[in-house]
Coordinates of C-alpha atoms in Angstrom, one line a residue:
Chain A
M143 CA 7.2 38.2 0.2
S144 CA 5.3 36.9 3.1
H145 CA 2.9 34.1 2.5
Y146 CA 1.0 35.1 5.6
Y147 CA -2.0 37.4 5.3
F148 CA -4.2 39.1 7.9
I149 CA -7.9 38.8 7.9
P150 CA -9.6 41.1 10.5
H151 CA -12.6 39.9 12.4
T152 CA -14.6 42.5 10.5
K153 CA -14.3 40.5 7.3
I154 CA -16.0 37.3 8.7
D155 CA -19.3 38.4 7.3
Q156 CA -17.7 38.8 3.9
I157 CA -16.3 35.3 4.1
L158 CA -19.8 34.0 4.9
S159 CA -21.3 36.0 1.9
Y160 CA -18.6 34.6 -0.3
F161 CA -19.7 31.1 0.7
K162 CA -23.3 31.8 0.2
G163 CA -22.6 33.3 -3.3
N164 CA -20.7 30.2 -4.3
G165 CA -23.5 27.8 -3.2
Y166 CA -21.9 26.6 0.0
K167 CA -23.8 26.0 3.2
C168 CA -21.4 27.3 5.9
L169 CA -20.9 25.3 9.1
A170 CA -19.0 26.6 12.1
P171 CA -18.7 26.0 15.8
R172 CA -21.6 27.5 17.7
H173 CA -22.7 27.7 21.2
L174 CA -25.5 25.2 21.4
E175 CA -27.1 23.4 24.3
G176 CA -24.2 23.9 26.7
G177 CA -21.5 22.9 24.2
I178 CA -19.6 24.2 21.2
S179 CA -20.8 22.2 18.1
Y180 CA -20.8 22.6 14.4
A181 CA -24.0 24.1 13.0
P182 CA -25.0 26.4 10.1
I183 CA -24.1 30.1 10.6
S184 CA -25.2 33.1 8.6
K185 CA -23.4 36.0 10.3
A186 CA -20.2 36.6 12.3
E187 CA -22.3 37.1 15.5
D188 CA -23.3 33.4 15.4
L189 CA -19.8 32.4 16.3
P190 CA -19.1 31.5 20.0
W191 CA -17.5 34.8 20.9
G192 CA -15.7 34.7 24.2
Y193 CA -16.5 31.1 25.0
V194 CA -13.8 28.8 26.4
D195 CA -14.1 25.1 27.3
E196 CA -12.7 22.9 29.9
Q197 CA -12.3 19.2 29.0
K198 CA -11.1 16.5 31.4
P199 CA -11.7 12.8 31.7
G200 CA -15.5 12.4 31.7
H201 CA -15.9 16.2 31.9
Y202 CA -16.9 19.0 29.5
Q203 CA -17.8 22.5 30.5
I204 CA -18.0 25.8 28.6
T205 CA -17.8 29.3 30.1
K206 CA -18.5 32.7 28.6
T207 CA -15.6 35.2 29.1
E208 CA -14.7 38.7 28.1
S209 CA -12.2 37.4 25.6
P210 CA -12.5 39.0 22.1
Q211 CA -11.9 35.7 20.4
A212 CA -14.4 33.6 18.4
F213 CA -12.2 30.5 18.6
G214 CA -11.0 30.6 22.2
F215 CA -12.2 27.1 22.9
T216 CA -10.4 23.9 21.9
V217 CA -12.2 21.1 19.9
P218 CA -15.9 21.2 19.3
T219 CA -18.0 18.4 20.8
A220 CA -18.1 16.4 17.6
S221 CA -15.6 16.4 14.7
V222 CA -16.2 17.2 11.0
K223 CA -16.9 13.5 10.4
P224 CA -20.7 13.6 10.4
M225 CA -20.6 16.1 7.4
L226 CA -18.8 13.5 5.3
F227 CA -19.6 10.1 6.7
K228 CA -23.1 10.6 8.0
A229 CA -24.4 9.1 11.2
K230 CA -27.3 7.7 9.2
E231 CA -28.1 7.9 5.5
T232 CA -29.9 6.1 2.7
V233 CA -27.4 4.6 0.4
W234 CA -29.8 3.0 -2.1
K235 CA -33.5 2.4 -2.6
V236 CA -35.3 -0.4 -4.4
K237 CA -38.8 -0.4 -5.8
R238 CA -40.7 -3.6 -6.3
D239 CA -43.6 -3.8 -8.8
D240 CA -46.5 -6.2 -9.0
S241 CA -44.5 -8.7 -11.0
G242 CA -41.8 -8.7 -8.4
K243 CA -39.3 -6.8 -10.5
L244 CA -36.7 -4.9 -8.5
A245 CA -35.5 -1.5 -9.6
F246 CA -32.4 -0.5 -7.6
E247 CA -31.4 3.2 -7.4
S248 CA -28.2 4.4 -5.9
V249 CA -28.8 7.4 -3.6
V250 CA -26.1 10.1 -3.4
D251 CA -27.1 13.1 -1.3
V252 CA -24.5 15.8 -1.5
E253 CA -24.4 19.4 -0.3
K254 CA -21.6 21.9 -0.9
I255 CA -20.3 22.6 2.6
A256 CA -17.8 25.1 3.8
V257 CA -16.5 24.5 7.3
F258 CA -15.2 27.5 9.1
G259 CA -12.8 26.5 11.8
V260 CA -11.5 22.9 11.6
R261 CA -8.9 22.0 14.2
P262 CA -5.6 20.4 13.0
C263 CA -6.5 17.1 14.7
D264 CA -9.9 17.0 12.9
L265 CA -8.2 17.8 9.7
R266 CA -6.0 14.8 10.2
G267 CA -9.2 12.8 11.0
I268 CA -10.5 13.7 7.5
E269 CA -7.2 12.6 5.9
I270 CA -7.5 9.3 7.7
Q271 CA -11.1 8.7 6.7
D272 CA -10.1 9.6 3.1
R273 CA -8.0 6.5 3.2
V274 CA -10.9 4.4 4.4
F275 CA -13.6 5.6 2.0
Q276 CA -11.6 6.9 -1.0
H277 CA -8.1 5.6 -1.2
N278 CA -9.0 2.0 -0.6
S279 CA -9.9 -1.0 -2.6
Y280 CA -13.3 0.4 -3.1
N281 CA -14.4 4.1 -3.3
D282 CA -17.6 5.3 -1.6
I283 CA -19.1 7.8 -4.1
R284 CA -21.1 9.6 -1.4
Y285 CA -18.1 10.3 0.7
S286 CA -16.0 11.3 -2.3
K287 CA -18.5 13.7 -3.7
R288 CA -18.9 15.4 -0.4
R289 CA -15.1 15.8 -0.2
E290 CA -15.0 17.3 -3.7
N291 CA -17.7 19.8 -2.6
Q292 CA -16.1 20.7 0.7
F293 CA -14.3 24.0 1.5
I294 CA -12.1 23.8 4.6
I295 CA -11.0 26.8 6.7
A296 CA -8.6 25.3 9.3
M297 CA -8.2 26.9 12.6
N298 CA -4.9 26.4 14.4
C299 CA -5.0 26.0 18.1
G300 CA -4.2 28.7 20.5
T301 CA -4.9 26.5 23.5
S302 CA -5.1 22.8 24.4
H303 CA -7.5 21.1 26.8
F304 CA -6.4 18.6 29.5
N305 CA -7.2 15.6 27.3
C306 CA -5.4 16.8 24.2
F307 CA -2.5 14.6 23.1
C308 CA -1.7 15.3 19.4
V309 CA 1.9 16.2 20.4
A310 CA 2.4 12.9 22.2
L311 CA 1.5 11.2 18.8
G312 CA 4.2 13.2 17.0
D313 CA 1.7 15.7 15.6
Y314 CA 1.4 19.4 16.3
P315 CA -1.6 21.7 16.9
R316 CA -1.0 23.4 13.5
A317 CA -2.7 22.5 10.2
D318 CA -0.1 21.0 7.8
K319 CA -2.1 20.0 4.8
G320 CA -5.6 19.3 3.6
Y321 CA -7.1 22.8 4.0
D322 CA -8.0 25.6 1.6
L323 CA -7.2 28.3 4.1
A324 CA -5.5 27.9 7.5
L325 CA -6.1 30.6 10.1
T326 CA -4.6 31.4 13.5
E327 CA -6.7 33.7 15.6
I328 CA -4.8 36.6 17.2
N329 CA -6.6 39.5 19.0
A330 CA -8.4 41.3 16.3
G331 CA -8.5 38.8 13.5
F332 CA -6.7 35.9 11.9
V333 CA -3.3 35.2 10.4
A334 CA -4.0 33.3 7.2
E335 CA -2.1 30.8 5.0
I336 CA -3.3 29.6 1.6
G337 CA -3.6 25.8 1.1
S338 CA -5.3 25.6 -2.3
D339 CA -6.5 27.6 -5.3
K340 CA -9.9 27.7 -3.7
G341 CA -8.4 29.3 -0.7
R342 CA -6.4 31.8 -2.8
E343 CA -9.6 32.9 -4.6
L344 CA -11.3 33.6 -1.3
L345 CA -8.4 35.7 -0.1
L346 CA -8.4 37.7 -3.3
Y347 CA -12.1 38.3 -2.9
L348 CA -11.4 39.6 0.7
E349 CA -8.8 42.0 -0.5
V350 CA -6.6 41.6 2.6
D351 CA -3.1 42.7 3.3
A352 CA -0.1 40.6 4.1
A353 CA 0.3 40.0 7.9
T354 CA 3.1 41.9 9.6
G355 CA 6.1 40.2 11.1
A356 CA 4.7 40.8 14.6
E357 CA 1.3 39.3 13.7
V358 CA 2.9 36.2 12.3
E359 CA 5.2 35.8 15.3
H360 CA 2.2 36.2 17.7
A361 CA 0.3 33.5 15.8
L362 CA 3.2 31.1 15.8
N363 CA 3.8 31.7 19.5
L364 CA 0.2 30.9 20.3
I365 CA 0.5 27.6 18.5
D366 CA 3.7 26.7 20.3
N367 CA 2.0 27.7 23.5
A368 CA -0.9 25.3 22.8
A369 CA 1.6 22.5 22.1
Q370 CA 3.4 23.2 25.4
M371 CA 0.1 23.1 27.3
Q372 CA -0.2 19.4 26.5
H373 CA 1.2 17.2 29.2
K374 CA 0.4 13.6 28.1
Q375 CA 3.2 11.4 27.0
L376 CA 3.4 8.2 25.0
P377 CA 6.2 6.0 23.8
P378 CA 7.1 6.5 20.1
I379 CA 4.1 5.3 18.0
K380 CA 6.0 2.5 16.3
E381 CA 6.8 1.1 19.8
V382 CA 3.2 1.4 20.9
E383 CA 2.0 -0.4 17.7
A384 CA 4.4 -3.3 18.3
K385 CA 3.9 -3.6 22.1
L386 CA 0.1 -3.6 21.9
M387 CA 0.0 -6.6 19.6
A388 CA 2.7 -8.4 21.6
N389 CA 0.5 -8.0 24.7
L390 CA -2.9 -9.2 23.7
E391 CA -3.2 -11.2 26.9
H392 CA -2.0 -8.5 29.2
E393 CA -3.9 -8.3 32.5
A394 CA -4.6 -4.6 31.9
W395 CA -7.3 -5.6 29.4
D396 CA -9.2 -7.3 32.2
D397 CA -8.8 -4.2 34.4
V398 CA -10.0 -1.7 31.8
A399 CA -12.9 -4.1 30.9
S400 CA -14.0 -4.0 34.5
R401 CA -14.5 -0.2 34.2
C402 CA -15.6 0.1 30.6
L403 CA -19.4 0.2 30.1
S404 CA -19.2 -0.7 26.4
C405 CA -21.4 2.3 25.7
G406 CA -19.6 3.4 22.5
S407 CA -19.3 7.1 23.5
C408 CA -15.6 6.9 22.4
T409 CA -16.3 5.5 19.0
N410 CA -19.2 7.9 18.5
S411 CA -17.1 11.0 19.2
C412 CA -14.0 9.7 17.3
P413 CA -13.0 11.5 14.1
T414 CA -11.7 8.4 12.5
C415 CA -14.0 5.5 13.6
F416 CA -15.7 4.2 10.4
C417 CA -17.6 1.1 11.5
H418 CA -21.2 1.1 10.3
T419 CA -24.1 -1.3 9.8
E420 CA -26.7 -1.5 7.1
R421 CA -30.4 -1.8 7.5
D422 CA -33.5 -2.2 5.3
I423 CA -36.4 0.1 6.0
P424 CA -39.4 -1.1 3.8
N425 CA -42.5 1.0 3.4
V426 CA -45.8 -0.3 4.7
L427 CA -47.2 -1.2 1.3
G428 CA -44.1 -3.3 0.5
T429 CA -43.5 -1.5 -2.7
E430 CA -40.3 0.3 -1.8
T431 CA -37.4 -0.2 0.6
E432 CA -34.7 2.2 1.7
H433 CA -31.3 0.7 2.5
T434 CA -29.5 2.7 5.1
R435 CA -26.0 2.9 6.4
E436 CA -25.6 4.0 10.0
W437 CA -22.7 4.3 12.5
D438 CA -22.0 1.2 14.5
S439 CA -19.5 0.6 17.3
C440 CA -17.1 -2.3 17.9
F441 CA -18.4 -2.0 21.5
S442 CA -21.8 -3.2 20.5
I443 CA -22.3 -6.9 21.2
D444 CA -23.8 -7.4 17.7
H445 CA -20.6 -6.1 16.0
S446 CA -18.9 -9.4 15.9
Y447 CA -22.0 -11.6 15.6
T448 CA -21.6 -14.1 12.7
H449 CA -23.8 -17.1 12.0
G450 CA -24.9 -17.7 15.6
E451 CA -21.5 -16.9 17.1
T452 CA -20.3 -13.7 18.8
Y453 CA -16.6 -13.6 18.5
R454 CA -16.1 -10.7 21.0
E455 CA -18.7 -11.5 23.6
N456 CA -16.5 -10.4 26.5
P457 CA -16.1 -6.5 27.0
K458 CA -12.4 -7.2 27.3
Y459 CA -12.2 -8.4 23.7
R460 CA -14.2 -5.4 22.6
Y461 CA -12.0 -2.8 24.3
R462 CA -8.9 -4.6 23.1
Q463 CA -10.3 -4.6 19.5
W464 CA -10.9 -0.8 19.7
L465 CA -7.6 0.1 21.2
T466 CA -5.4 -2.3 19.2
H467 CA -7.2 -1.2 16.0
K468 CA -6.7 2.5 16.7
F469 CA -3.1 2.2 17.8
S470 CA -1.7 -0.8 15.9
T471 CA -3.6 -2.7 13.2
W472 CA -4.8 0.6 11.6
R473 CA -1.2 1.1 10.3
D474 CA -1.3 -2.2 8.4
Q475 CA -4.7 -1.4 7.0
F476 CA -4.2 2.3 6.0
R477 CA -0.5 3.1 6.3
T478 CA -1.3 5.6 9.1
K479 CA -2.3 5.7 12.7
G480 CA -5.9 5.6 13.7
C481 CA -5.9 8.3 16.3
V482 CA -5.4 12.1 16.0
G483 CA -5.1 12.9 19.7
C484 CA -8.2 15.1 19.9
G485 CA -9.0 13.6 23.4
R486 CA -12.8 13.3 22.7
C487 CA -12.9 9.6 23.7
V488 CA -11.5 10.6 27.1
T489 CA -13.8 13.6 27.5
W490 CA -16.9 11.8 26.6
C491 CA -16.2 8.6 28.5
P492 CA -18.7 8.4 31.3
V493 CA -16.3 6.4 33.5
K494 CA -13.3 8.5 32.8
I495 CA -11.2 5.9 31.0
D496 CA -8.2 7.7 29.5
V497 CA -6.8 5.8 26.5
V498 CA -3.3 7.3 27.0
D499 CA -3.1 5.9 30.5
E500 CA -4.3 2.5 29.3
I501 CA -1.7 2.4 26.5
N502 CA 1.1 3.4 28.9
T503 CA 0.0 0.7 31.3
I504 CA 0.2 -2.0 28.6
C505 CA 3.4 -0.6 27.0
K506 CA 5.4 -0.2 30.2
Chain B
M16 CA -15.4 -4.2 -13.5
L17 CA -18.7 -4.1 -11.7
Y18 CA -17.8 -1.3 -9.3
T19 CA -16.3 1.7 -11.0
N20 CA -19.3 3.6 -9.8
D21 CA -21.1 2.5 -6.6
A22 CA -20.1 -0.6 -4.8
Y23 CA -23.0 -0.4 -2.3
T24 CA -26.0 -0.8 -4.6
P25 CA -27.0 -4.4 -5.8
H26 CA -28.1 -5.4 -9.3
E27 CA -31.2 -7.3 -10.0
A28 CA -30.8 -11.0 -10.6
E29 CA -33.4 -13.6 -11.5
I30 CA -33.7 -17.0 -10.0
V31 CA -33.4 -19.4 -12.9
E32 CA -33.9 -22.4 -10.7
F33 CA -34.7 -23.0 -7.1
I34 CA -33.4 -26.4 -5.8
K35 CA -34.3 -27.7 -2.4
D36 CA -31.3 -29.6 -1.1
H37 CA -32.4 -30.5 2.4
H38 CA -35.0 -29.4 4.9
D39 CA -33.3 -26.0 5.6
I40 CA -30.7 -26.0 2.8
F41 CA -31.5 -24.7 -0.7
T42 CA -29.7 -23.6 -3.9
I43 CA -30.6 -20.7 -6.1
R44 CA -29.3 -20.6 -9.6
L45 CA -29.1 -17.0 -10.8
K46 CA -28.6 -14.7 -13.8
F47 CA -28.4 -11.0 -13.9
T48 CA -31.5 -9.5 -15.7
D49 CA -29.3 -6.8 -17.4
P50 CA -27.9 -8.7 -20.4
E51 CA -24.8 -6.5 -20.5
L52 CA -23.9 -7.1 -16.9
D53 CA -24.7 -10.8 -17.3
S54 CA -22.2 -11.1 -20.1
K55 CA -19.5 -9.3 -18.1
Y56 CA -19.9 -11.1 -14.9
S57 CA -17.3 -13.7 -13.9
F58 CA -15.9 -15.0 -10.7
R59 CA -13.0 -17.0 -9.4
P60 CA -13.4 -20.1 -7.3
G61 CA -13.7 -19.1 -3.6
Q62 CA -15.2 -15.7 -4.1
F63 CA -18.5 -14.6 -2.7
N64 CA -21.5 -12.4 -3.6
M65 CA -23.7 -10.3 -1.4
I66 CA -27.3 -11.5 -2.0
Y67 CA -30.1 -9.2 -1.2
F68 CA -33.6 -10.3 -0.2
Y69 CA -36.2 -7.6 -0.7
G70 CA -37.1 -5.7 2.4
V71 CA -34.9 -7.6 4.7
G72 CA -31.3 -7.3 3.8
E73 CA -28.1 -8.7 2.4
V74 CA -26.0 -11.8 3.3
A75 CA -22.5 -12.8 2.1
I76 CA -22.7 -16.2 0.4
S77 CA -20.0 -18.0 -1.4
I78 CA -20.4 -18.7 -5.1
V79 CA -20.9 -22.4 -5.7
N80 CA -20.7 -22.9 -9.5
D81 CA -23.1 -23.8 -12.1
R82 CA -23.9 -27.5 -12.2
D83 CA -24.4 -27.6 -16.0
H84 CA -21.6 -25.1 -16.7
Q85 CA -23.9 -22.8 -18.5
K86 CA -22.3 -19.4 -19.2
G87 CA -23.9 -16.6 -17.3
R88 CA -25.4 -18.7 -14.5
F89 CA -24.1 -19.0 -11.0
E90 CA -25.4 -20.7 -7.9
H91 CA -25.5 -20.2 -4.2
T92 CA -26.3 -22.9 -1.7
I93 CA -27.8 -21.4 1.4
Q94 CA -28.7 -22.7 4.9
V95 CA -31.4 -21.0 6.9
V96 CA -29.6 -19.2 9.8
G97 CA -31.1 -15.7 10.2
R98 CA -33.9 -13.4 9.0
V99 CA -32.5 -13.0 5.4
T100 CA -31.9 -16.6 4.7
K101 CA -35.2 -17.6 6.3
G102 CA -37.0 -15.3 3.9
M103 CA -34.9 -16.6 0.9
M104 CA -36.1 -20.2 1.7
K105 CA -39.5 -19.2 0.3
L106 CA -38.1 -17.9 -3.0
Q107 CA -39.2 -19.6 -6.3
T108 CA -38.0 -19.8 -9.8
G109 CA -38.6 -16.5 -11.5
D110 CA -38.3 -14.4 -8.4
K111 CA -35.9 -11.5 -8.2
V112 CA -33.1 -10.8 -5.7
G113 CA -30.3 -8.3 -5.6
V114 CA -26.7 -9.3 -6.2
R115 CA -23.3 -7.5 -5.9
G116 CA -20.0 -9.2 -6.3
P117 CA -17.8 -11.0 -6.7
F118 CA -15.8 -10.1 -3.7
G119 CA -12.7 -11.5 -1.9
T120 CA -9.8 -13.7 -2.7
S121 CA -9.9 -17.0 -4.5
W122 CA -8.5 -20.5 -4.2
P123 CA -4.9 -20.9 -5.5
M124 CA -5.8 -22.7 -8.7
A125 CA -2.7 -21.6 -10.5
E126 CA -0.3 -22.6 -7.7
A127 CA -2.0 -26.0 -7.4
K128 CA -1.1 -26.9 -11.0
G129 CA 1.2 -29.9 -11.1
K130 CA 0.4 -30.8 -7.5
D131 CA -2.0 -33.2 -5.8
V132 CA -5.1 -31.4 -4.7
V133 CA -6.9 -32.3 -1.5
I134 CA -10.3 -30.7 -0.7
V135 CA -11.4 -31.1 2.9
T136 CA -14.8 -29.7 3.9
G137 CA -17.2 -30.0 6.8
G138 CA -21.0 -29.3 6.8
L139 CA -21.9 -26.7 4.3
G140 CA -18.2 -25.9 3.8
N141 CA -18.4 -28.0 0.7
A142 CA -20.3 -25.2 -1.2
P143 CA -17.3 -22.8 -1.3
L144 CA -15.1 -25.5 -2.8
V145 CA -17.3 -26.8 -5.6
A146 CA -16.0 -24.3 -8.1
A147 CA -12.3 -25.1 -7.3
T148 CA -13.0 -28.9 -7.6
E149 CA -14.7 -28.4 -10.9
E150 CA -11.8 -26.3 -12.2
V151 CA -9.4 -29.1 -11.4
L152 CA -11.7 -31.6 -13.2
Q153 CA -12.1 -29.4 -16.2
N154 CA -8.4 -29.0 -16.6
R155 CA -7.7 -32.6 -15.4
N156 CA -4.3 -33.1 -16.9
Q157 CA -2.8 -30.0 -15.3
Y158 CA -3.3 -31.2 -11.8
G159 CA -2.1 -34.3 -9.9
K160 CA -4.4 -36.6 -7.9
L161 CA -7.7 -35.1 -6.6
R162 CA -8.9 -36.2 -3.2
V163 CA -12.2 -34.9 -1.8
I164 CA -12.9 -35.5 1.9
H165 CA -16.2 -34.3 3.4
G166 CA -17.4 -34.5 6.9
I167 CA -21.1 -34.4 7.9
K168 CA -23.1 -35.0 11.1
S169 CA -25.1 -37.8 9.6
Q170 CA -25.5 -39.4 6.2
D171 CA -28.9 -38.1 5.5
W172 CA -27.6 -34.5 5.6
L173 CA -25.5 -35.1 2.5
I174 CA -26.2 -32.6 -0.3
Y175 CA -24.8 -32.6 -3.9
Q176 CA -25.0 -36.5 -4.0
D177 CA -25.0 -36.6 -7.8
M178 CA -22.1 -34.3 -8.0
Y179 CA -20.1 -36.3 -5.6
E180 CA -20.8 -39.5 -7.6
R181 CA -19.6 -37.8 -10.8
W182 CA -16.5 -36.5 -9.1
H183 CA -15.7 -40.0 -7.6
N184 CA -16.0 -41.5 -11.1
S185 CA -13.7 -38.9 -12.6
P186 CA -10.1 -39.8 -13.6
D187 CA -7.7 -40.1 -10.6
T188 CA -10.3 -38.7 -8.2
K189 CA -11.5 -40.1 -5.0
V190 CA -14.4 -39.0 -2.7
M191 CA -14.2 -39.9 1.0
M192 CA -16.9 -39.2 3.6
A193 CA -16.8 -39.0 7.3
T194 CA -19.7 -38.8 9.8
S195 CA -19.5 -38.4 13.5
A196 CA -22.9 -39.8 14.2
E197 CA -23.8 -43.5 14.0
D198 CA -21.8 -46.1 12.0
P199 CA -22.2 -45.0 8.4
V200 CA -24.0 -47.3 5.9
D201 CA -21.9 -48.2 2.8
N202 CA -23.7 -46.6 -0.1
G203 CA -21.7 -48.5 -2.6
K204 CA -20.5 -45.3 -4.2
W205 CA -17.6 -44.1 -2.1
E206 CA -15.9 -44.8 1.2
W207 CA -17.6 -43.8 4.5
K208 CA -15.9 -43.7 7.9
K209 CA -17.1 -42.9 11.4
G210 CA -15.1 -40.0 12.8
F211 CA -13.6 -36.8 11.7
V212 CA -12.3 -35.8 8.3
T213 CA -8.7 -35.9 9.7
A214 CA -9.1 -39.7 10.1
Y215 CA -8.5 -40.1 6.3
I216 CA -5.1 -38.2 6.4
P217 CA -2.8 -41.1 7.4
E218 CA -4.1 -43.3 4.6
L219 CA -4.0 -40.7 1.7
D220 CA -2.1 -42.0 -1.3
I221 CA -0.7 -38.6 -2.3
D222 CA 2.6 -36.8 -2.4
F223 CA 2.1 -34.6 0.7
A224 CA 5.2 -32.5 0.0
N225 CA 3.8 -31.7 -3.4
S226 CA 0.2 -31.2 -2.5
V227 CA -2.2 -28.3 -2.1
V228 CA -4.9 -28.5 0.6
M229 CA -8.0 -26.4 0.5
T230 CA -10.3 -26.6 3.5
V231 CA -13.6 -25.0 4.6
G232 CA -15.6 -25.8 7.7
P233 CA -15.9 -24.7 11.3
E234 CA -12.7 -23.0 12.5
P235 CA -11.6 -25.8 14.9
M236 CA -12.0 -28.3 12.0
M237 CA -9.9 -26.2 9.6
L238 CA -7.2 -25.7 12.2
A239 CA -7.1 -29.5 12.9
V240 CA -6.9 -30.2 9.2
A241 CA -4.1 -27.7 8.6
K242 CA -2.1 -29.1 11.5
E243 CA -2.5 -32.7 10.5
F244 CA -1.6 -32.1 6.9
I245 CA 1.5 -30.2 7.9
K246 CA 2.4 -33.0 10.2
A247 CA 2.0 -35.4 7.4
G248 CA 4.4 -33.4 5.2
A249 CA 2.3 -30.7 3.5
K250 CA 4.1 -27.4 3.2
P251 CA 2.3 -24.8 5.5
D252 CA 2.1 -22.3 2.6
N253 CA 0.3 -24.9 0.5
V254 CA -2.6 -25.2 3.0
F255 CA -5.4 -22.8 2.4
V256 CA -8.4 -22.0 4.6
S257 CA -11.5 -19.8 4.1
L258 CA -12.6 -17.7 7.1
E259 CA -15.9 -16.3 8.0
R260 CA -16.9 -13.1 9.9
S261 CA -19.9 -10.8 9.8
M262 CA -20.0 -8.7 6.6
K263 CA -22.3 -5.8 6.0
C264 CA -20.5 -4.0 3.1
A265 CA -18.1 -6.6 1.6
I266 CA -15.7 -3.8 0.5
G267 CA -13.6 -3.1 3.6
H268 CA -15.6 -0.1 4.8
C269 CA -18.0 -1.3 7.5
G270 CA -15.4 -2.8 9.9
H271 CA -17.4 -5.9 11.0
C272 CA -15.2 -8.6 9.5
Q273 CA -11.9 -7.5 11.0
L274 CA -9.6 -10.1 12.4
G275 CA -6.5 -8.3 13.6
S276 CA -5.3 -6.2 10.6
Q277 CA -7.4 -8.2 8.2
F278 CA -10.6 -7.3 6.5
I279 CA -11.8 -10.8 5.8
C280 CA -14.1 -9.5 3.0
K281 CA -11.4 -8.1 0.8
D282 CA -8.1 -9.5 2.2
G283 CA -9.7 -12.9 2.5
A284 CA -11.8 -14.9 2.8
V285 CA -9.2 -17.4 1.4
Y286 CA -5.9 -17.4 3.3
P287 CA -2.8 -19.4 3.2
Y288 CA -2.8 -21.0 6.7
P289 CA 0.4 -19.3 8.0
A290 CA -1.2 -15.9 7.3
C291 CA -4.0 -16.5 9.9
E292 CA -2.5 -19.1 12.2
K293 CA -1.5 -16.6 14.9
L294 CA -4.7 -14.5 14.6
L295 CA -6.9 -17.6 15.1
A296 CA -4.9 -18.6 18.1
V297 CA -6.0 -15.6 20.1
K298 CA -9.5 -15.9 21.6
G299 CA -11.8 -13.0 20.9
L300 CA -9.7 -11.2 18.4

């Protein structure tokens, strides 16, 4: 009767060959250049076995341990976002002939991607970006086609880092929807739950048994433990949303602006930030141009430039735009919050600004 | 209708006529080269298109109208401000550009029926309200009095002179001009005043309580216009402004045009004044 299954570590290679056989490129967290980041993998050995991470404000460090786990770390350096909403891509091309005629061609570059090991916060990040690029007034066909061609194996958390705060936002370090399979890693393998027909097909292929009661209990305890490791607190999100907009002239904005470098590390590492700019890149002969879309940040001075005027010239206005957007106006725009509590903006801030502290100061 | 597939990619359009309005202001009259698209295309007064200049980029420009009311033609009046518009100044009749649109909200033409209509513009803010004015004139008996107030830095900057003359000579319609520079010279066509557009408000012969005001110009001008009309008796919900912010995508994806919770590109650019009053009051929002 159980809807939990057990996948031993020894079956990871089978999962990878299943993906390969079904035309998926498989991306998973790997140990790369001193961090754990998503990259293509071809065999179970490629996973970051034994690695754990330490994340604090402005701090990231990984260590190799004797742990038998492949997913003993918390969140990878970057989220899944770049697989769907690329940091830079050509959205269309235009050819110009001798007569000056313009031939526009829409560019949609899609790969079938299977992601092995998506943390629950990053899963929520995808759900939020779906609302921006798909369930909005206009649909982006590039994003939508990538979503249709994505296979998601979620990985529930067994541990939290110092900057994690999904619990403070009312979420939990357990995948609740939007996955094909959700796994929780226990000692010799994973306790698995099915989230879609695609996931069920993979499980059938693997010929695995139901998980035992003890295995399930172990898995659920690990998730609870990860939740309990989180220490950050926030007022209820509805209260945060109202108070931020009621305090647009709070002195704390000046204080944080005096520390903020406007570098955009927070927006770059964020799973939900969607701002982008567009650019034309013509060839030398002048016969063809590529029109690109690339990530932009509300911390860049150009972001609010309009007709000779920069509306958010002061860093205070830019920080306020970022924070009030994430934690207030996002709700009006997309009927959800703009933050998933992954803590990356805190980890990757070079001057250790902790968004949770800033919110608490303003909402006091 | 245009964007069931890809809202990012422009469509080719041909310049049917290039009109030089002033030394750095010009108008391009366009039609889509694809006949099917051309026959389907329509817009509402107040909406805008993204105009693409080959090799440089796109700009958001309000749709003016077609001066001769020819089906399948639309115009954009453009001032040189940045790289794209500087390049466009060199375009000629027969040249091709890219167009996607129309985007954004439109002027409240239906709500304005049965009411006096006041159009208040400053500088090139007159372009986004040409189509609304023409719609009133084409359905003249459905609207009350029509008053057009335009402010400009000096008289020689005035574009659309023939159009203003036609408007001024239309039934129950009056054109009034304000200039902040030297004392204006009476051109014998319509009234000129030295000062701001708001100077005409106290002497307007309209029913303020039953009027609709549509205004486009610099933000401080629009705010002053809205406040003065409300003071004179106009209902706040009947005062409409059109906002401007940087737009890269025009479809609510790129984030540049945000003002509080608003994406000006798709939730605006036309707003009832009460909807944006608080947002505009906060500096740097």
